[in-house]
Amino acid sequence: MQTGHRLAPSHVPFSLNFLLKQTPLPSTPMIFLSLLRHELRLQLRRKSEGAALILFFLILLILMPFALGPDPVLLARVGPGIVWIATLLMALLSLDRLFVQDARDGSLDEMLTAPVSLEKIVAAKLLAQSLVLLGALLVMSLPALIFLGLKPSILPILGIGFALGVPSLVLLGGLASALTVALHRSAALLTLLLIPFYLPVLIFAVSACEAQAMGAETGAPLLFLGAILTLLLPSTPFIIAASLRHNQG
Amino acid sequence: MGWVSFFANPARFLRLARFLIPLFSLGAIVAFAVGLYLALCASPPDYQQGETVRIMYVHVPAAWLGLGLYVAMAVAAGIGLVARHALADLFCAAAAPVGATLVGLCLATGSLWGKPTWGAWWVWDARLTSVLVLFFLYCGYMVLRGAFEDEAQGAKAGGILLLIGVVNIPIVKFSVEWWNTLHQPASLLRKGGAAIAPEMLHPLLVMALAYALYAGSMILIRMRTVLRARKIALRREES
């Protein structure tokens, strides 16, 4: 360990000291909760990055009326699709916060050698990332509603879609960024890898909104979104942990 | 797992390749000659689509092989990750451009076939979209594997990606049954036997054989080239 080296407060490397002080080690759920709290605190500390992500989302929404024309009927019809594309791109941009920064500042090595299973740490990180993205979307749904002239009746469907879809986006994104963490410049590669896997989420989320707009049954597409999430939830933390271990050689 | 390690010996592979490459290449030439004659000259035009049905003989085998090669690569990637097979990753790397070309050919000929029969070069239906996704999976694999400086790392990352991408395979296969698509449903592997006239089925099968032999010889040649390049690099280091 380097001594006398001070790190900027926004880049506190991952450290399990806060857990290890307690002997004996706390029970599994308690460990997970501490990890989650730790990750959330780290996420919320990177304020300027978070603000940049939120502004990116907002700017995408504002660009659309210029590209498509300000016709309110058209905007209301394509609005949910625009919101979802902006969400998708925001999720893609936020991937840098998952493992790339950890690899850069050495936290990843700490995670790999930690006395807590890597899968647990990964799951906590993914959950924290999903919660932060969902929080940002909650804040942004009002401007989206106003700028795109969406009907308030679409909000519940959009909200359920976010709650089921955004964690899937984060889980898939975690997979791709774990695979590419050893490469330093990987933004374009990440996009190429992820878009095929993001497509089903986008399709079902938008078709739920469309069904609602036409007064049809919204259950089926939302159930598909839930099915995607239930498929990913138990498997991805393990695959991510395995590929993080592999990538470290 | 004995049979897995049996083929892991590069020297044994090279001996086998020396025998198989000419066999597959000659076979492909003969099968293409026979298949193209049967498909373009000897088979009847369709009663609905007329002469455009002949695109099928190029389109369908490309789709089969493109899909099949992906499955083969995923199986090889699984073996490579679990058993640390020396040639499994080599196979994946060699097969990826061949598979991508075949899927690209399938998309291109499908587009050419779509214009006269459906009136559009492209429609966003489930079969077309899932095959497009397959094409991107091939591209993503090739870019990901090539992006690593350390080849072993690239092989691992690429292998994991190949295994994850397998979810798309059943979607491609069953997209025509699960959704109402413009693309016609399967007419060969279906309940109640093949729904295709024998005089069209036979050229199709010969063409499929030709594609398979061609892909096999290409993959073997590409694998052999990499093995030889490695050997040359080793000799250079020694001297």
XYZ file of C-alpha atoms in Angstrom:
488
model
C 0.000 0.000 0.000
C 1.197 3.480 -0.763
C 1.461 5.676 2.256
C 1.031 9.385 2.378
C -0.868 9.296 -0.888
C -4.105 11.232 -0.705
C -6.946 10.481 -3.053
C -9.450 13.003 -4.237
C -12.679 12.514 -2.283
C -14.647 11.747 -5.448
C -12.463 8.726 -6.200
C -12.359 6.800 -2.985
C -11.092 3.345 -3.957
C -13.212 0.429 -2.999
C -12.313 -0.667 0.471
C -13.845 -3.213 2.741
C -12.323 -1.797 5.861
C -15.703 -0.630 6.997
C -16.836 -4.272 7.014
C -13.745 -5.887 8.405
C -13.702 -3.749 11.493
C -16.610 -5.819 12.713
C -15.653 -9.223 14.080
C -17.138 -11.721 13.505
C -18.139 -10.844 9.932
C -21.801 -9.839 9.737
C -24.439 -12.042 8.106
C -24.880 -12.135 4.316
C -27.852 -9.754 4.064
C -26.081 -7.280 6.328
C -22.962 -7.427 4.166
C -25.055 -6.859 1.060
C -26.805 -3.886 2.652
C -23.508 -2.335 3.698
C -22.100 -2.850 0.224
C -25.189 -1.282 -1.294
C -25.005 1.702 1.038
C -21.321 2.099 0.239
C -21.946 1.968 -3.520
C -24.849 4.397 -3.341
C -22.734 6.823 -1.347
C -19.959 6.572 -3.958
C -22.424 7.063 -6.802
C -24.004 10.097 -5.182
C -20.615 11.612 -4.481
C -19.821 11.869 -8.181
C -22.230 14.774 -8.513
C -20.884 16.451 -11.628
C -20.942 13.198 -13.591
C -24.487 12.482 -12.488
C -25.536 15.980 -13.457
C -23.895 15.494 -16.865
C -25.879 12.295 -17.401
C -29.156 13.966 -16.482
C -28.406 16.922 -18.740
C -27.506 14.517 -21.561
C -30.937 12.923 -21.224
C -32.602 16.331 -21.215
C -30.655 17.548 -24.240
C -31.658 14.466 -26.241
C -35.297 15.220 -25.450
C -34.874 18.841 -26.484
C -33.135 17.919 -29.747
C -36.013 15.758 -30.938
C -38.577 18.521 -31.585
C -35.946 20.253 -33.721
C -35.254 17.099 -35.708
C -38.862 15.977 -36.114
C -40.657 19.321 -36.141
C -42.659 20.792 -33.268
C -46.001 19.210 -34.215
C -47.560 18.278 -30.826
C -49.559 15.343 -32.212
C -46.478 13.759 -33.757
C -44.382 14.386 -30.651
C -46.986 12.858 -28.371
C -47.093 9.764 -30.600
C -43.337 9.197 -30.819
C -42.664 10.599 -27.334
C -42.385 7.310 -25.418
C -39.976 6.004 -28.053
C -37.828 9.129 -27.693
C -37.833 8.840 -23.904
C -36.762 5.209 -24.162
C -33.972 5.922 -26.656
C -32.692 8.652 -24.353
C -32.860 6.201 -21.429
C -30.966 3.597 -23.401
C -28.206 6.028 -24.340
C -28.023 7.323 -20.793
C -27.627 3.767 -19.510
C -24.913 3.195 -22.103
C -23.044 6.355 -21.086
C -23.281 5.556 -17.399
C -21.470 2.227 -17.849
C -18.166 3.990 -17.369
C -19.112 4.298 -13.705
C -19.517 0.556 -13.239
C -16.132 -1.133 -13.624
C -13.961 1.092 -15.814
C -13.372 3.707 -13.133
C -12.843 0.931 -10.586
C -10.194 -0.624 -12.803
C -8.517 2.750 -13.231
C -8.205 3.646 -9.567
C -7.389 0.148 -8.364
C -10.661 -0.621 -6.628
C -11.167 -3.589 -8.903
C -8.082 -5.303 -7.510
C -9.414 -4.721 -4.022
C -12.735 -6.221 -5.050
C -11.016 -9.284 -6.482
C -9.033 -9.950 -3.346
C -11.787 -9.001 -0.917
C -12.927 -11.547 1.692
C -16.496 -11.029 0.432
C -17.573 -12.921 -2.681
C -17.142 -10.922 -5.870
C -20.648 -11.850 -6.990
C -22.099 -10.069 -3.968
C -20.078 -6.929 -4.632
C -21.071 -6.980 -8.297
C -24.747 -7.403 -7.418
C -24.574 -4.479 -5.004
C -22.900 -2.293 -7.607
C -25.514 -3.182 -10.242
C -28.380 -2.535 -7.857
C -26.915 0.810 -6.817
C -26.439 1.809 -10.455
C -30.043 0.835 -11.284
C -31.383 2.793 -8.325
C -29.415 5.892 -9.275
C -30.578 5.693 -12.909
C -34.170 5.186 -11.815
C -33.878 8.177 -9.506
C -32.551 10.300 -12.358
C -35.408 9.159 -14.584
C -37.910 9.994 -11.857
C -36.534 13.527 -11.791
C -36.546 13.769 -15.579
C -40.032 12.430 -16.233
C -41.638 15.815 -15.570
C -39.598 17.756 -18.157
C -40.104 14.864 -20.574
C -43.841 15.099 -20.042
C -43.818 18.838 -20.694
C -41.330 19.020 -23.576
C -42.839 16.149 -25.544
C -46.444 16.889 -24.632
C -47.052 13.366 -23.328
C -50.363 12.559 -21.704
C -50.092 12.066 -17.925
C -51.998 8.797 -18.331
C -48.891 7.251 -19.909
C -46.809 7.881 -16.785
C -47.720 4.663 -14.916
C -46.837 2.506 -17.936
C -43.629 4.433 -18.501
C -42.824 4.059 -14.795
C -43.457 0.312 -14.672
C -41.443 0.006 -17.893
C -38.542 1.862 -16.285
C -38.740 -0.199 -13.103
C -38.585 -3.461 -15.083
C -36.461 -2.349 -18.026
C -33.720 -0.162 -16.548
C -32.325 -2.910 -14.260
C -32.150 -5.174 -17.322
C -30.245 -2.482 -19.194
C -27.835 -2.142 -16.271
C -27.346 -5.921 -15.962
C -26.619 -6.275 -19.683
C -24.391 -3.215 -19.579
C -22.522 -4.692 -16.650
C -21.884 -7.824 -18.700
C -20.488 -5.886 -21.623
C -18.375 -3.571 -19.529
C -16.972 -6.500 -17.537
C -15.951 -8.122 -20.819
C -14.206 -4.981 -22.058
C -12.794 -3.686 -18.776
C -9.236 -4.578 -19.771
C -9.533 -2.377 -22.864
C -9.258 1.291 -22.182
C -11.015 2.885 -25.096
C -14.134 0.873 -25.508
C -17.100 3.243 -25.908
C -17.764 2.396 -29.556
C -17.163 -1.293 -28.908
C -19.586 -1.262 -25.979
C -22.267 0.251 -28.201
C -21.737 -2.386 -30.863
C -21.860 -5.195 -28.292
C -24.847 -3.918 -26.378
C -27.331 -2.639 -28.928
C -28.385 -6.158 -30.051
C -29.071 -7.093 -26.442
C -30.837 -3.819 -25.647
C -33.246 -4.273 -28.570
C -35.750 -6.609 -26.831
C -36.032 -4.276 -23.829
C -36.636 -1.330 -26.138
C -39.197 -3.237 -28.220
C -41.323 -4.414 -25.304
C -41.072 -1.158 -23.335
C -42.181 0.948 -26.286
C -44.898 -1.466 -27.332
C -46.376 -1.250 -23.810
C -46.580 2.530 -24.192
C -48.086 2.185 -27.660
C -50.674 -0.275 -26.405
C -51.635 2.155 -23.661
C -51.951 5.016 -26.163
C -54.288 2.906 -28.317
C -56.296 1.743 -25.336
C -55.179 -1.866 -25.717
C -53.997 -4.393 -23.137
C -50.557 -3.418 -21.758
C -50.016 -6.558 -19.706
C -48.247 -8.736 -22.258
C -45.309 -6.455 -23.173
C -44.772 -5.548 -19.521
C -44.749 -9.227 -18.609
C -42.125 -9.782 -21.314
C -40.016 -7.021 -19.745
C -40.395 -8.740 -16.397
C -39.438 -12.057 -17.973
C -36.242 -10.559 -19.382
C -35.377 -9.197 -15.953
C -36.097 -12.479 -14.175
C -33.885 -14.252 -16.700
C -31.008 -11.828 -16.192
C -31.256 -11.226 -12.469
C -30.031 -14.573 -11.129
C -27.439 -15.241 -13.848
C -25.649 -11.995 -14.696
C -23.823 -11.269 -11.399
C -22.132 -14.662 -11.705
C -21.153 -14.196 -15.358
C -19.886 -10.690 -14.639
C -17.835 -11.880 -11.667
C -16.399 -14.735 -13.747
C -15.393 -12.455 -16.604
C -13.901 -9.878 -14.230
C -11.729 -12.625 -12.754
C -10.754 -13.866 -16.236
C -9.912 -10.415 -17.500
C -7.473 -9.902 -14.685
C -5.552 -12.869 -16.083
C -13.900 -35.805 -22.393
C -11.365 -37.935 -24.189
C -12.582 -37.057 -27.646
C -12.285 -33.341 -26.852
C -8.606 -33.535 -26.083
C -8.009 -35.917 -29.002
C -8.471 -33.051 -31.450
C -6.613 -30.524 -29.289
C -3.256 -31.546 -30.707
C -2.222 -29.014 -33.392
C 0.061 -31.519 -35.158
C -2.797 -34.008 -35.414
C -5.036 -31.190 -36.630
C -2.553 -30.223 -39.339
C -2.312 -33.833 -40.561
C -6.101 -34.017 -40.685
C -6.343 -30.628 -42.419
C -3.887 -31.644 -45.129
C -6.284 -34.415 -46.055
C -9.589 -32.589 -45.473
C -8.911 -29.231 -47.150
C -8.545 -30.586 -50.721
C -11.434 -32.964 -50.100
C -13.775 -30.186 -48.924
C -12.623 -27.732 -51.592
C -13.090 -30.192 -54.460
C -16.396 -31.314 -52.975
C -17.569 -27.703 -52.751
C -16.678 -27.030 -56.403
C -18.524 -30.140 -57.600
C -21.534 -29.508 -55.342
C -21.755 -25.856 -56.438
C -21.618 -26.875 -60.102
C -24.325 -29.516 -59.706
C -26.394 -27.422 -57.306
C -26.344 -24.260 -59.404
C -27.264 -26.225 -62.543
C -30.168 -27.886 -60.762
C -31.264 -24.650 -59.086
C -31.014 -22.271 -62.021
C -31.760 -24.539 -65.019
C -33.320 -27.857 -64.072
C -35.779 -26.900 -61.328
C -39.249 -25.576 -62.159
C -40.317 -21.971 -61.494
C -42.751 -21.440 -58.616
C -46.424 -21.246 -59.552
C -46.799 -18.050 -57.493
C -43.383 -16.380 -57.465
C -42.197 -17.436 -60.919
C -38.456 -17.284 -61.518
C -37.692 -15.229 -58.401
C -38.015 -18.403 -56.325
C -34.515 -19.297 -57.522
C -33.112 -16.762 -55.044
C -34.134 -19.326 -52.424
C -31.302 -21.662 -53.442
C -28.771 -18.989 -52.507
C -30.658 -17.443 -49.620
C -31.817 -20.400 -47.530
C -28.508 -22.357 -47.330
C -26.694 -19.126 -46.379
C -29.178 -18.626 -43.542
C -28.824 -22.239 -42.361
C -25.053 -22.131 -42.388
C -24.888 -18.679 -40.806
C -27.066 -19.885 -37.960
C -25.358 -23.266 -37.686
C -21.873 -21.777 -37.604
C -22.887 -19.520 -34.732
C -24.104 -22.528 -32.741
C -20.882 -24.395 -33.563
C -18.810 -21.392 -32.468
C -20.755 -21.129 -29.215
C -20.210 -24.842 -28.500
C -16.508 -24.439 -29.287
C -16.338 -21.352 -27.073
C -17.909 -23.328 -24.233
C -15.396 -26.141 -24.683
C -12.596 -23.600 -24.905
C -13.616 -21.893 -21.670
C -14.191 -25.109 -19.719
C -11.583 -27.512 -21.097
C -8.963 -24.928 -22.205
C -8.925 -26.594 -25.603
C -6.067 -25.300 -27.738
C -7.970 -25.263 -31.021
C -11.459 -24.237 -29.857
C -10.733 -20.512 -29.856
C -8.864 -20.877 -33.125
C -12.010 -22.391 -34.624
C -14.183 -19.528 -33.341
C -11.835 -16.894 -34.698
C -11.600 -18.672 -38.059
C -15.331 -19.290 -38.368
C -16.536 -15.797 -37.405
C -15.775 -13.990 -40.694
C -17.178 -16.939 -42.674
C -20.378 -16.927 -40.617
C -20.697 -13.152 -40.817
C -20.290 -13.278 -44.604
C -22.955 -15.947 -44.887
C -25.412 -14.007 -42.704
C -24.617 -10.887 -44.721
C -25.278 -12.831 -47.932
C -28.536 -14.090 -46.445
C -29.628 -10.521 -45.605
C -28.601 -9.198 -49.031
C -30.306 -11.933 -51.027
C -33.328 -11.712 -48.747
C -33.551 -8.019 -49.491
C -33.298 -8.698 -53.242
C -36.005 -11.349 -52.897
C -38.204 -9.100 -50.761
C -38.444 -6.346 -53.345
C -40.277 -8.355 -56.065
C -42.360 -10.505 -53.689
C -43.229 -8.178 -50.788
C -42.670 -4.862 -52.566
C -40.041 -3.638 -50.088
C -36.283 -4.049 -49.707
C -36.619 -4.274 -45.960
C -39.431 -4.693 -43.440
C -39.042 -4.645 -39.683
C -40.435 -8.068 -39.030
C -39.230 -10.437 -36.338
C -37.267 -12.808 -38.592
C -35.418 -10.056 -40.434
C -34.657 -8.156 -37.252
C -33.375 -11.208 -35.394
C -31.107 -12.157 -38.307
C -29.803 -8.582 -38.372
C -29.073 -8.966 -34.653
C -27.213 -12.197 -35.452
C -25.110 -10.248 -37.957
C -24.265 -7.666 -35.290
C -23.386 -10.452 -32.868
C -20.859 -11.807 -35.362
C -19.437 -8.301 -35.895
C -19.318 -7.626 -32.151
C -17.492 -10.890 -31.549
C -14.890 -10.142 -34.197
C -14.295 -6.601 -32.949
C -14.180 -7.666 -29.290
C -11.762 -10.503 -29.944
C -9.537 -8.306 -32.059
C -9.499 -5.454 -29.548
C -7.373 -7.278 -26.983
C -3.616 -7.208 -27.276
C -3.364 -10.414 -25.284
C -4.892 -13.133 -27.441
C -5.854 -15.400 -24.534
C -7.825 -12.579 -22.926
C -9.571 -11.794 -26.187
C -10.456 -15.456 -26.562
C -12.054 -15.561 -23.117
C -14.023 -12.342 -23.528
C -15.146 -13.331 -27.025
C -16.132 -16.787 -25.834
C -18.330 -15.376 -23.090
C -19.971 -13.039 -25.601
C -20.614 -15.955 -27.975
C -22.265 -17.934 -25.181
C -24.480 -15.016 -24.140
C -25.504 -14.431 -27.753
C -26.923 -17.947 -28.010
C -30.247 -16.574 -26.663
C -30.766 -15.051 -30.099
C -30.626 -18.417 -31.903
C -34.040 -19.771 -30.839
C -35.488 -16.316 -31.503
C -34.247 -16.466 -35.095
C -35.519 -20.022 -35.546
C -38.962 -19.585 -34.009
C -39.586 -15.925 -34.870
C -41.769 -17.013 -37.783
C -43.973 -19.057 -35.463
C -44.108 -16.790 -32.404
C -44.983 -13.604 -34.253
C -47.084 -12.849 -37.276
C -44.333 -12.206 -39.766
C -44.206 -11.404 -43.429
C -41.412 -13.944 -43.751
C -42.774 -17.373 -44.550
C -42.675 -20.058 -41.839
C -40.344 -23.050 -41.940
C -41.189 -25.461 -44.747
C -38.569 -28.149 -44.173
C -38.277 -28.945 -40.471
C -41.942 -28.813 -39.554
C -44.663 -31.051 -38.193
C -46.063 -33.270 -40.913
C -42.892 -33.394 -43.037
C -41.412 -31.027 -45.564
C -43.832 -28.798 -47.449
C -41.725 -28.372 -50.543
C -41.792 -30.170 -53.865
C -38.979 -32.750 -54.289
C -37.751 -31.138 -57.520
C -37.097 -27.955 -55.467
C -35.930 -29.761 -52.341
C -33.115 -31.654 -54.067
C -31.308 -28.610 -55.536
C -31.744 -26.864 -52.176
C -30.089 -29.735 -50.332
C -27.229 -29.927 -52.859
C -26.669 -26.190 -52.464
C -26.688 -26.554 -48.679
C -24.053 -29.271 -48.974
C -21.985 -27.021 -51.241
C -22.168 -24.142 -48.741
C -21.225 -26.455 -45.870
C -18.213 -27.867 -47.734
C -17.119 -24.364 -48.741
C -17.430 -23.076 -45.178
C -15.588 -26.135 -43.865
C -12.656 -25.723 -46.220
C -12.452 -21.957 -45.581
C -12.413 -22.480 -41.802
C -9.766 -25.197 -42.010
C -7.572 -23.049 -44.277
C -7.900 -20.076 -41.936
C -7.067 -22.213 -38.893
C -4.060 -23.726 -40.628
C -2.805 -20.273 -41.629
C -2.911 -19.054 -38.031
C -1.094 -22.179 -36.802
C 1.608 -21.735 -39.437
C 1.957 -18.028 -38.659
C 2.474 -18.923 -35.004
C 5.114 -21.454 -35.936
C 6.944 -18.866 -38.060
C 6.799 -16.332 -35.230
C 8.268 -18.918 -32.849
C 11.127 -19.728 -35.243
C 11.895 -16.027 -35.626
C 12.104 -15.642 -31.874
C 14.481 -18.571 -31.638
C 16.872 -17.351 -34.313
